[in-house]
Coordinates of N, CA and C and ligand atoms in Angstrom, one line a residue:
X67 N 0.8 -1.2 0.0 CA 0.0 0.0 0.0 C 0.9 1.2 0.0
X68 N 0.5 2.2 -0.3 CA 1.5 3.5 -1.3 C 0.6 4.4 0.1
X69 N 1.7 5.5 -0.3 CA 0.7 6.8 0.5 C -0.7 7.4 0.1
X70 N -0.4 7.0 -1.3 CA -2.0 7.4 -1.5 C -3.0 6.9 -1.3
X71 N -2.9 5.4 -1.5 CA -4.2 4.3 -1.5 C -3.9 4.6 -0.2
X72 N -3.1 4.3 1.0 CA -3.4 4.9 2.2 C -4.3 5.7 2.9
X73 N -4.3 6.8 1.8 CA -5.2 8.0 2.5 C -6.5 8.1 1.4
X74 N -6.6 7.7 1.0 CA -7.7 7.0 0.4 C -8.5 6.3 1.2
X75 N -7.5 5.3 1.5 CA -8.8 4.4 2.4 C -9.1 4.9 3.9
X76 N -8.1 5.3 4.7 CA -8.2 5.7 5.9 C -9.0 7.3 5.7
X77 N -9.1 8.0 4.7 CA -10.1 9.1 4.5 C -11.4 8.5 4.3
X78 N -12.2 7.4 3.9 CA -13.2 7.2 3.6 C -13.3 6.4 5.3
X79 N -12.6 5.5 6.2 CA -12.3 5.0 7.0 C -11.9 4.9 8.2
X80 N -11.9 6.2 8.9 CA -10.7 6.4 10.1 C -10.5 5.5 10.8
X81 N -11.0 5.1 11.1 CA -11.2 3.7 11.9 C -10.1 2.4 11.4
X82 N -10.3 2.5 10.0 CA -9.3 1.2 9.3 C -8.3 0.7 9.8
X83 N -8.2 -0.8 9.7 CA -7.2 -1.1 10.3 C -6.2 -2.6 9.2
X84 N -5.5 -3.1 9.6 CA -5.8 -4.5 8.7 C -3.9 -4.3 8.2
X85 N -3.8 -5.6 8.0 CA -1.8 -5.6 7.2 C -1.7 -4.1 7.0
X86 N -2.0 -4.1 5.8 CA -1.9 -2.9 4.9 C -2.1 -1.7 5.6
X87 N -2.7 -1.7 6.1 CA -3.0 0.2 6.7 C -1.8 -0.2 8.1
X88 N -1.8 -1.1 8.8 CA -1.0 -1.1 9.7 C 0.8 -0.9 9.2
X89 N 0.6 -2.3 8.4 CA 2.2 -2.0 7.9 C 2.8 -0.8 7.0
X90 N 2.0 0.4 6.6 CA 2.2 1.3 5.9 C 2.5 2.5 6.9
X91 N 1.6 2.5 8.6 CA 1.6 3.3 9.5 C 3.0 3.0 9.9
X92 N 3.7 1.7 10.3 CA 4.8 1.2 10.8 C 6.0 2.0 9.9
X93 N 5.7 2.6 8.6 CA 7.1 2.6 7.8 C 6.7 4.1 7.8
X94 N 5.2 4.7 7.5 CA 5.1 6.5 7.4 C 5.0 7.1 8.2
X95 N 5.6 7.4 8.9 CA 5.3 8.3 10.2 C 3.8 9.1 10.1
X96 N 4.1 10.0 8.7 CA 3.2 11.1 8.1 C 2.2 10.6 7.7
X97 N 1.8 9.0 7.2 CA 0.4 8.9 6.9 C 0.2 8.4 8.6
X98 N 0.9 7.9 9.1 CA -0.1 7.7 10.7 C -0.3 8.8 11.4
X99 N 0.4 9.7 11.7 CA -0.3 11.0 12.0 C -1.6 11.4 11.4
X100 N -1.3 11.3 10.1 CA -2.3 11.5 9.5 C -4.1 11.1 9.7
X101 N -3.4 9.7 9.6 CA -4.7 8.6 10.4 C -5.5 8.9 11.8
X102 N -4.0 9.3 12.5 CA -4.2 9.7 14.3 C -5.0 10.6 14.0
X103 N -5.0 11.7 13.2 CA -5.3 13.4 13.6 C -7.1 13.0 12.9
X104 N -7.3 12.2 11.9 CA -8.4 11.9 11.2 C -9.6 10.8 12.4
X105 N -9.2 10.1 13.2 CA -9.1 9.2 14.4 C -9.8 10.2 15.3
X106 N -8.7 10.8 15.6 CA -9.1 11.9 16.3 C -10.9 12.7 16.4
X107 N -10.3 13.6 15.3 CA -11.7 14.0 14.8 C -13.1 13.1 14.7
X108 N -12.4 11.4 14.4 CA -13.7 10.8 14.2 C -14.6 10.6 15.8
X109 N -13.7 10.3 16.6 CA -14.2 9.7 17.9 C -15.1 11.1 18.7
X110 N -14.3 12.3 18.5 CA -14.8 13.3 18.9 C -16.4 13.8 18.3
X111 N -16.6 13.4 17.2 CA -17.9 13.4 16.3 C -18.9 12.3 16.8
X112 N -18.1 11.3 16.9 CA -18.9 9.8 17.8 C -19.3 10.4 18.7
X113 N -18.9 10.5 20.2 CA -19.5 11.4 21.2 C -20.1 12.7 21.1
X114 N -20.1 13.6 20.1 CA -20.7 14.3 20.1 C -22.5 13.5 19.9
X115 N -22.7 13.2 18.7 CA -23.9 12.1 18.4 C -24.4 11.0 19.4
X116 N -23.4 11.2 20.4 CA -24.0 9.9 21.4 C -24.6 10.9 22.1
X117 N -23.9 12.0 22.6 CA -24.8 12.6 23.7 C -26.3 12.9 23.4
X118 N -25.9 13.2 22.0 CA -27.3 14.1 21.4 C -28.2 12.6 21.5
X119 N -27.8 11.7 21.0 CA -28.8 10.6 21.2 C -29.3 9.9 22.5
X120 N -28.8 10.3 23.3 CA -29.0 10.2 24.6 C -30.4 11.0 25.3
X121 N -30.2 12.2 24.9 CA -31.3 13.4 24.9 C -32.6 12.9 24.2
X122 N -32.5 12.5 23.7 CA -33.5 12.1 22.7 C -34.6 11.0 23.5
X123 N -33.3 10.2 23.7 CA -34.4 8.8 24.4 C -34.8 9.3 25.8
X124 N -34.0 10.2 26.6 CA -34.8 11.1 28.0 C -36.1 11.7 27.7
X125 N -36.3 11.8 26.3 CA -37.1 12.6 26.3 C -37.1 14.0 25.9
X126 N -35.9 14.3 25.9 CA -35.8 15.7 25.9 C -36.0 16.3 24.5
X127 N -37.3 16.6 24.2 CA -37.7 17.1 22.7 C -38.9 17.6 22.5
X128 N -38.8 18.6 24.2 CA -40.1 19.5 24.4 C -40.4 20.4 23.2
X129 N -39.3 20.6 22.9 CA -39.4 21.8 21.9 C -39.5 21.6 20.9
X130 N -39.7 20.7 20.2 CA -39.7 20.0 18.6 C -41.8 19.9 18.4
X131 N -42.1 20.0 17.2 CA -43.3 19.5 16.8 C -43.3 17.9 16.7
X132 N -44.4 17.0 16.9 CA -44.4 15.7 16.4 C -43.8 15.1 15.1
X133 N -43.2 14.4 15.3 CA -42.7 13.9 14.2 C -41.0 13.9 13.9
X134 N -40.9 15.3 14.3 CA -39.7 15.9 13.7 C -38.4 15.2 15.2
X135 N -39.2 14.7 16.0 CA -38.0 14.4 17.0 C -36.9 14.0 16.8
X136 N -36.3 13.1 15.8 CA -35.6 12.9 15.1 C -34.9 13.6 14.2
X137 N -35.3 14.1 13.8 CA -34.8 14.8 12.9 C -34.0 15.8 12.9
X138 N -34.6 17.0 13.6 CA -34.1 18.0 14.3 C -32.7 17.9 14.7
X139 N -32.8 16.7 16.2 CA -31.7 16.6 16.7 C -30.3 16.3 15.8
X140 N -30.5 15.2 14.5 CA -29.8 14.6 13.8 C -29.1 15.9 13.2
X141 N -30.1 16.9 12.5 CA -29.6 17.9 11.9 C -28.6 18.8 12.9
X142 N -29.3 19.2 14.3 CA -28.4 19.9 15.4 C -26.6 19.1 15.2
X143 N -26.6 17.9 15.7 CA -25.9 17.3 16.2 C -24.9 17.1 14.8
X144 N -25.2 17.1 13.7 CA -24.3 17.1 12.5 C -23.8 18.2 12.6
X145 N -24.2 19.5 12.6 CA -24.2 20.9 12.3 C -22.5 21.3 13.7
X146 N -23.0 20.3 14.7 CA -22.0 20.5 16.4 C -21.1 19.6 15.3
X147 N -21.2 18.6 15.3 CA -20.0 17.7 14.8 C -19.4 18.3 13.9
X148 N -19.7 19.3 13.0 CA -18.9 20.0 12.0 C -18.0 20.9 12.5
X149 N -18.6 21.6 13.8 CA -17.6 22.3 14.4 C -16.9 22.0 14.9
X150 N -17.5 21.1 15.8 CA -16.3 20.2 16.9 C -15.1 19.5 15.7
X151 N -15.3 19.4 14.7 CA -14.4 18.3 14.0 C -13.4 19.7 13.4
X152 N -14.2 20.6 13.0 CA -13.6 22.0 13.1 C -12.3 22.6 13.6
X153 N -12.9 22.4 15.2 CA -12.3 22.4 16.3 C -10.7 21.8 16.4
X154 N -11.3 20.4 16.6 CA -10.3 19.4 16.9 C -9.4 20.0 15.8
X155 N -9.3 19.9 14.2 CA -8.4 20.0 13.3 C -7.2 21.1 13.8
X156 N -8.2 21.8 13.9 CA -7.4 23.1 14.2 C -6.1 23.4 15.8
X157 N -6.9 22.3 16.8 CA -6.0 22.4 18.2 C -5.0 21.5 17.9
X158 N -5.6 20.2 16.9 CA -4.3 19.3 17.0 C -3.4 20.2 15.8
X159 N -3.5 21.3 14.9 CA -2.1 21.6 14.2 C -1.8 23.0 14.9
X160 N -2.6 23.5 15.9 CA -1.9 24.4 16.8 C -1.0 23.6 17.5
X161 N -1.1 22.7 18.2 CA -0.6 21.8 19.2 C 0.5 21.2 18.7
X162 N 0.9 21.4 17.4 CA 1.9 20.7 16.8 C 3.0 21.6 16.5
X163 N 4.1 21.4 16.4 CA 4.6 22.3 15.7 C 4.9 22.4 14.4
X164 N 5.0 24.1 13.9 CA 4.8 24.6 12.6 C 5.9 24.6 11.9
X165 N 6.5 23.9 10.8 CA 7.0 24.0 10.0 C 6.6 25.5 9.1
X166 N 7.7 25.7 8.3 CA 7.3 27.1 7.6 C 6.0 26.5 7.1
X167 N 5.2 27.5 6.0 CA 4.0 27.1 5.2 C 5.3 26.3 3.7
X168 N 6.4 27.0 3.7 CA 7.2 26.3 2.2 C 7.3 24.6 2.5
X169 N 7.9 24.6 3.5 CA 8.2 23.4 4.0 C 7.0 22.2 3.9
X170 N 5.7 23.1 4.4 CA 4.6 22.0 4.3 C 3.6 22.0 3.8
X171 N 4.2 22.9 3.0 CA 3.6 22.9 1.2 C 4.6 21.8 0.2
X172 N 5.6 21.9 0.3 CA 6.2 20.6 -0.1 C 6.2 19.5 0.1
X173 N 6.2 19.3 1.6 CA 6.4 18.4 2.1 C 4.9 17.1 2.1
X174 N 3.8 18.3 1.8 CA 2.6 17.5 1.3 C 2.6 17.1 -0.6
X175 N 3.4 18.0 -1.3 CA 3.3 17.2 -2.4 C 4.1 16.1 -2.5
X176 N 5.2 16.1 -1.8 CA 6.6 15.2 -2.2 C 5.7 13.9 -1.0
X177 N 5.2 14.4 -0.6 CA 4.5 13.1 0.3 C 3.7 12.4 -0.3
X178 N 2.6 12.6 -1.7 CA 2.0 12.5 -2.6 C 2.1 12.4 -3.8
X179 N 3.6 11.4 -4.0 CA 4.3 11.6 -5.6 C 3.3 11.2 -6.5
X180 N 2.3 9.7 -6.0 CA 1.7 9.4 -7.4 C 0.5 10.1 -7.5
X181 N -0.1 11.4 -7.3 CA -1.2 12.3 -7.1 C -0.7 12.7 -8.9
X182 N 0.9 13.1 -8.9 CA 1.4 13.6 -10.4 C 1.5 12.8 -11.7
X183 N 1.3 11.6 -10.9 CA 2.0 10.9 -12.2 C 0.7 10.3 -13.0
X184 N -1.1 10.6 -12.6 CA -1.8 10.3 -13.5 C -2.0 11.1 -14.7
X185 N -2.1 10.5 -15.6 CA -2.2 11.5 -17.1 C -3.5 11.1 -17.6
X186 N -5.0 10.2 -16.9 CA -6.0 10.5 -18.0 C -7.1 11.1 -16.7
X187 N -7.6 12.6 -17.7 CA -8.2 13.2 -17.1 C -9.6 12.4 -16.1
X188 N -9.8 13.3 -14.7 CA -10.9 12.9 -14.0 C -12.4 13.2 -14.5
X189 N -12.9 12.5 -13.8 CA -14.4 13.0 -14.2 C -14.8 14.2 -13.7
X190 N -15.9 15.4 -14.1 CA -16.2 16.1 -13.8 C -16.8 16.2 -13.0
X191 N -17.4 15.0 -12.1 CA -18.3 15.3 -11.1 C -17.3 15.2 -9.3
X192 N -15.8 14.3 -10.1 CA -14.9 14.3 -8.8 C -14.4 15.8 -8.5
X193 N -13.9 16.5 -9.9 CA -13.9 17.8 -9.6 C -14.7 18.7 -9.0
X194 N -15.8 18.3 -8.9 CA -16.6 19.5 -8.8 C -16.9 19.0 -7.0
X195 N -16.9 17.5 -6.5 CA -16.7 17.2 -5.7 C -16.3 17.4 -4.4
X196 N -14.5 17.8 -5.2 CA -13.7 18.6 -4.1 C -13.9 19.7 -4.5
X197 N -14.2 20.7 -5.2 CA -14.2 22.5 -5.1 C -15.4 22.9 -5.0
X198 N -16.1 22.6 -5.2 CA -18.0 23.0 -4.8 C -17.8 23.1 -3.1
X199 N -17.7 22.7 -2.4 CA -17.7 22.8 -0.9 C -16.8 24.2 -0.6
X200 N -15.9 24.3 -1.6 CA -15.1 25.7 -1.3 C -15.9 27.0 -1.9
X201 N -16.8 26.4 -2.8 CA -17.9 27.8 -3.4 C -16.6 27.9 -4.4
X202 N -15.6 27.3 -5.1 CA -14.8 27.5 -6.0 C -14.9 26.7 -7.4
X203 N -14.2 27.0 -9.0 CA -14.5 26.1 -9.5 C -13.3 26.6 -10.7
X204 N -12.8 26.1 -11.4 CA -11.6 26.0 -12.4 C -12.3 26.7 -13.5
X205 N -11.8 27.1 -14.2 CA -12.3 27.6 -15.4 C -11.8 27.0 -16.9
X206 N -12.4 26.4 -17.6 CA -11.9 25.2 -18.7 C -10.6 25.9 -19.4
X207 N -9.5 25.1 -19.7 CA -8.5 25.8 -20.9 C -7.6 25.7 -20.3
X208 N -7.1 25.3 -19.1 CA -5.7 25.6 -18.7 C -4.9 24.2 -18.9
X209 N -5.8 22.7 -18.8 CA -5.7 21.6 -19.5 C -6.3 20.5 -18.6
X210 N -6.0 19.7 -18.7 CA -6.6 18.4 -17.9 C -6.4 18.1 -16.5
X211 N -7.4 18.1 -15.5 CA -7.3 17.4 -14.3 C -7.5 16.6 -14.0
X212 N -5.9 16.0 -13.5 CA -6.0 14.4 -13.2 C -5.6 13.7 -12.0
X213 N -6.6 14.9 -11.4 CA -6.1 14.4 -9.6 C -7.1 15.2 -8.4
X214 N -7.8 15.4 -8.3 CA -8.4 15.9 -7.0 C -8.5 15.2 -5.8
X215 N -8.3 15.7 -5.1 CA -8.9 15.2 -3.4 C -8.8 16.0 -2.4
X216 N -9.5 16.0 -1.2 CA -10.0 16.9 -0.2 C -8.7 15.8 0.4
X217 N -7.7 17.2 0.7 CA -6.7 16.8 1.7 C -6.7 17.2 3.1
X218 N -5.8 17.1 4.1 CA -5.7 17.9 5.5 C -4.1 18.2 4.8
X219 N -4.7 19.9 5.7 CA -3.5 20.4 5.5 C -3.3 21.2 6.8
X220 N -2.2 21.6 7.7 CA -2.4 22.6 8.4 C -3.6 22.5 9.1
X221 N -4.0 21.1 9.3 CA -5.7 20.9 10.0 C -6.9 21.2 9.4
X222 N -6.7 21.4 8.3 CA -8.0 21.9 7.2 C -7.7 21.0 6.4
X223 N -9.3 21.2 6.1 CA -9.4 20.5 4.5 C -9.6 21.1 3.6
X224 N -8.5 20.9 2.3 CA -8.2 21.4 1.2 C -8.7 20.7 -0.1
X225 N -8.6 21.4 -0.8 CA -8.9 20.9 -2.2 C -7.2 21.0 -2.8
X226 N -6.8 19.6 -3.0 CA -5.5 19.1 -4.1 C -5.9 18.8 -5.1
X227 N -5.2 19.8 -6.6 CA -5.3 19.3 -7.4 C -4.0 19.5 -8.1
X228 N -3.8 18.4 -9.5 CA -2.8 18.5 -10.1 C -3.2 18.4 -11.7
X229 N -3.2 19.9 -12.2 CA -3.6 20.0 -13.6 C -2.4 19.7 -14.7
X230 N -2.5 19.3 -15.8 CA -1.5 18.6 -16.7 C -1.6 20.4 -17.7
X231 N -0.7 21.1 -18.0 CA -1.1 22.2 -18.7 C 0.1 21.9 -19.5
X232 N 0.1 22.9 -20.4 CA 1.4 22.8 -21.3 C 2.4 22.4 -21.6
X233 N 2.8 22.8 -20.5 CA 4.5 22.4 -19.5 C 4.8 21.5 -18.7
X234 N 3.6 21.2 -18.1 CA 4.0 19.5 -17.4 C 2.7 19.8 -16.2
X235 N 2.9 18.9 -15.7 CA 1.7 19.0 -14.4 C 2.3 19.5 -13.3
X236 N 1.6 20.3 -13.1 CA 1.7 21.2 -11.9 C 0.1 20.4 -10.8
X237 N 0.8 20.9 -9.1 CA 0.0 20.1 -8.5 C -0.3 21.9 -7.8
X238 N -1.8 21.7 -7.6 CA -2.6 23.2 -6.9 C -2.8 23.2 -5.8
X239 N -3.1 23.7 -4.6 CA -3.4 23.7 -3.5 C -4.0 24.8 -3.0
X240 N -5.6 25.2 -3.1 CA -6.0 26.0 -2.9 C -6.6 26.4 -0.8
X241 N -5.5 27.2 -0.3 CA -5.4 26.9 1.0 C -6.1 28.4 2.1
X242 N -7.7 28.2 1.4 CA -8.4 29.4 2.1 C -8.1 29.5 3.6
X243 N -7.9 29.0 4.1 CA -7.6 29.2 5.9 C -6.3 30.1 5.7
X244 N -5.3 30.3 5.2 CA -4.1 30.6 5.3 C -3.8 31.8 4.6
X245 N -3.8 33.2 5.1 CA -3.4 34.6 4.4 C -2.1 34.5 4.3
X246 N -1.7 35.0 3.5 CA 0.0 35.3 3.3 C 0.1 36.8 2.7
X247 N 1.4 37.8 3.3 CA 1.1 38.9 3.1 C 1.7 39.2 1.5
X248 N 2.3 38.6 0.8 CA 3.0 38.6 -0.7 C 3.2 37.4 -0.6
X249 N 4.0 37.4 -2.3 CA 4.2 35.8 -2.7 C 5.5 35.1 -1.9
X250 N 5.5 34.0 -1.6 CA 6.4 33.0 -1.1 C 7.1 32.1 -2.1
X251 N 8.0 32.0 -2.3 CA 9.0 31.0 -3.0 C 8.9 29.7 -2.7
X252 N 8.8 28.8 -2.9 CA 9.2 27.5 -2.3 C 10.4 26.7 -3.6
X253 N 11.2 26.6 -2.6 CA 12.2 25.7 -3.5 C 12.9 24.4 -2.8
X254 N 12.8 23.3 -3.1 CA 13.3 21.8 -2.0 C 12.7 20.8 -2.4
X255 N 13.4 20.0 -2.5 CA 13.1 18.5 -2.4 C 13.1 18.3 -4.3
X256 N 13.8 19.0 -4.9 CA 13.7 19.2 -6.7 C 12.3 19.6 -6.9
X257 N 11.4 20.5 -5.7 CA 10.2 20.8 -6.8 C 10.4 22.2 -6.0
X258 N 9.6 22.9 -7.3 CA 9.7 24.6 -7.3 C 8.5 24.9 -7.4
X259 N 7.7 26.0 -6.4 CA 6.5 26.7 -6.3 C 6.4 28.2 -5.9
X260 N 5.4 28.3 -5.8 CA 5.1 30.2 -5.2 C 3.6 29.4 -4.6
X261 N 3.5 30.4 -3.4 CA 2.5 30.7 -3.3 C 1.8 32.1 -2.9
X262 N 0.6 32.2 -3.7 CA 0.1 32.9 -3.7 C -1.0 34.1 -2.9
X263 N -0.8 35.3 -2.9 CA -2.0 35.7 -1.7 C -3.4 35.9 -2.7
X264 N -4.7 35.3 -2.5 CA -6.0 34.9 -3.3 C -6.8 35.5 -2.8
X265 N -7.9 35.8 -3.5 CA -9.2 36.5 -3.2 C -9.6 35.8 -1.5
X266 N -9.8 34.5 -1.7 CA -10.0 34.0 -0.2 C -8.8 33.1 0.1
X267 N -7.5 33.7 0.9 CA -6.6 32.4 2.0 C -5.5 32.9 0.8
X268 N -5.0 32.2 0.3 CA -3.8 31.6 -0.8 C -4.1 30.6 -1.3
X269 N -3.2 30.6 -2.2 CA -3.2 29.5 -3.2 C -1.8 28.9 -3.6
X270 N -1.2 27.7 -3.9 CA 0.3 27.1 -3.6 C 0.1 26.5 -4.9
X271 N 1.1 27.0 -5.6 CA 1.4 25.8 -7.3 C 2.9 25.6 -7.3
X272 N 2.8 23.9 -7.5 CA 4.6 23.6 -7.0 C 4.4 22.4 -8.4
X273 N 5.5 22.5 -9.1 CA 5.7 21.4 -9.9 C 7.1 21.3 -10.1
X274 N 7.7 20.7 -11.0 CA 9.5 20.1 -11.0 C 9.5 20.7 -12.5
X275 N 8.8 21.8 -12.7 CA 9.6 22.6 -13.9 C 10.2 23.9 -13.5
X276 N 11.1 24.2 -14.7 CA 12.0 25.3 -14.5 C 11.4 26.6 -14.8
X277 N 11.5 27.5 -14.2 CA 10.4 28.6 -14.4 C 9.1 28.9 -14.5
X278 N 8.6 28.3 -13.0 CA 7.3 28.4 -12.9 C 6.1 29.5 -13.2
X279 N 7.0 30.5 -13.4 CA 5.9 31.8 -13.1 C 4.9 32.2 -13.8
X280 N 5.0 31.9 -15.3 CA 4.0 32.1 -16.1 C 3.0 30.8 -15.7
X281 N 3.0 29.5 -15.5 CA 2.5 28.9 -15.7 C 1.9 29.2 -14.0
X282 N 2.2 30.0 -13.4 CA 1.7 30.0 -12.0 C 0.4 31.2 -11.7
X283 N 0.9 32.0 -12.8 CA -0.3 33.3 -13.1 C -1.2 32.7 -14.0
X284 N -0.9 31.8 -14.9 CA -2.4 31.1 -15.2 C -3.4 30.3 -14.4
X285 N -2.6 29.8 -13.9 CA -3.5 28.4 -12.4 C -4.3 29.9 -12.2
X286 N -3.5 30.4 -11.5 CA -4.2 31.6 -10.4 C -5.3 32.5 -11.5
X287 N -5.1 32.8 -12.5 CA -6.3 33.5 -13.1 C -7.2 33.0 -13.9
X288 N -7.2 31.1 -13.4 CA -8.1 29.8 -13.8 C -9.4 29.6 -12.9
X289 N -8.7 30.0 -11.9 CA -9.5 29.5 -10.4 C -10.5 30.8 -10.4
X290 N -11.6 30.0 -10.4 CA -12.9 31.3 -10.5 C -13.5 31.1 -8.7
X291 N -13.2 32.3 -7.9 CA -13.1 31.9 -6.5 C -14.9 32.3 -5.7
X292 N -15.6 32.5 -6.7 CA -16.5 32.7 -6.4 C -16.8 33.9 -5.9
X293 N -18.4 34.1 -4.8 CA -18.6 35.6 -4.0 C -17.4 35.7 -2.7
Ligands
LIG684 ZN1 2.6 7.3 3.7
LIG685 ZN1 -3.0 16.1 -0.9

């Protein structure tokens, strides 16, 4: 099992366990954190839902119309669990320490080598998948997208993508939680990026070609960022 089918499955999975997800934790440090930090958040969402279901069977649903007893709560207690998972994301990469943003901006691509190496385009509805939740969406012409996924990054969840354009594939990282006051350089590990300050957060384009910059003002005036 590769880093990616890793977080593939332990993203649909937190819980996963079995050879494969075990012996892959034993050799990646970075996907078992990973696993831990996603773990994390799940268990904290579990108890959130338990308590609320708890309430329910006391009784407590003076305030609901018939019918809806269920319902209500389910909706409340999703709405808490969104935050609390929120939450958690955010204390465990406060809690951790911070690598520069170059560092782990790299360090999530070069962690994700085979994200670059697909060449036939995705379907339009996995795209729209991961960037619809950001109120974001690409704009056709810059070339084929052959990679999306809703990553953790910095305790958030990001939209990764890696578009194949002229020049080679370049991998995107559109990282709304994160302001940056000007552009940032990234140079390490043989891949070269900038990232960007964006209508909402930044934005990070790193690929292993020589002279990124034009191909980096395209990404960026691709990305239609919405209201
Ligand atoms: Zn790994
Ligand atoms: Zn990723």
């Amino acid at each position: 099992m590769n880093c990616l089918e890793f977080r593939r499955c332990v993203g649909a999975e937190p819980s996963a366990s079995g050879a494969g997800i075990e012996g892959h934790r034993a050799k990646c440090p970075a996907c078992a954190r990973h696993q831990d930090e996603l773990r994390a958040m799940d268990a904290v969402i579990g108890r959130a839902l338990a308590i609320d279901a708890a309430r329910i069977r006391k009784g407590d649903t003076t305030a609901l119309p018939t019918g809806s007893a269920t319902r209500r709560p389910r909706w409340l207690a999703l709405a808490a669990s969104i935050m609390i998972g929120v939450t958690v994301g955010f204390a465990l990469w406060i809690a951790s320490p911070r690598p520069s943003l170059a560092r782990e901006v790299i360090g999530h691509v070069a962690h994700e080598p085979d994200a670059m190496s697909g060449t036939a385009p995705i379907a339009q509805a996995t795209l729209a998948g991961v960037l619809d939740p950001e109120g974001t969406r690409l704009r056709p012409g810059l070339g084929d997208v052959t990679f999306a996924m809703r990553c953790v990054f910095e305790g958030h969840v990001v939209p990764h993508l890696v578009v194949r354009t002229a020049r080679g594939p370049v991998t995107v990282l559109l990282l709304r939680h994160r302001s940056v006051s000007g552009r940032v350089e990234l140079a390490e590990q043989g891949y070269a990026g900038v990232v960007l300050p964006a209508p909402r957060g930044s934005i990070a384009i790193v690929g292993q070609l020589k002279d990124l910059d034009g191909i980096a003002q395209q990404v960026f005036e691709a990305v239609d960022w919405g209201n």
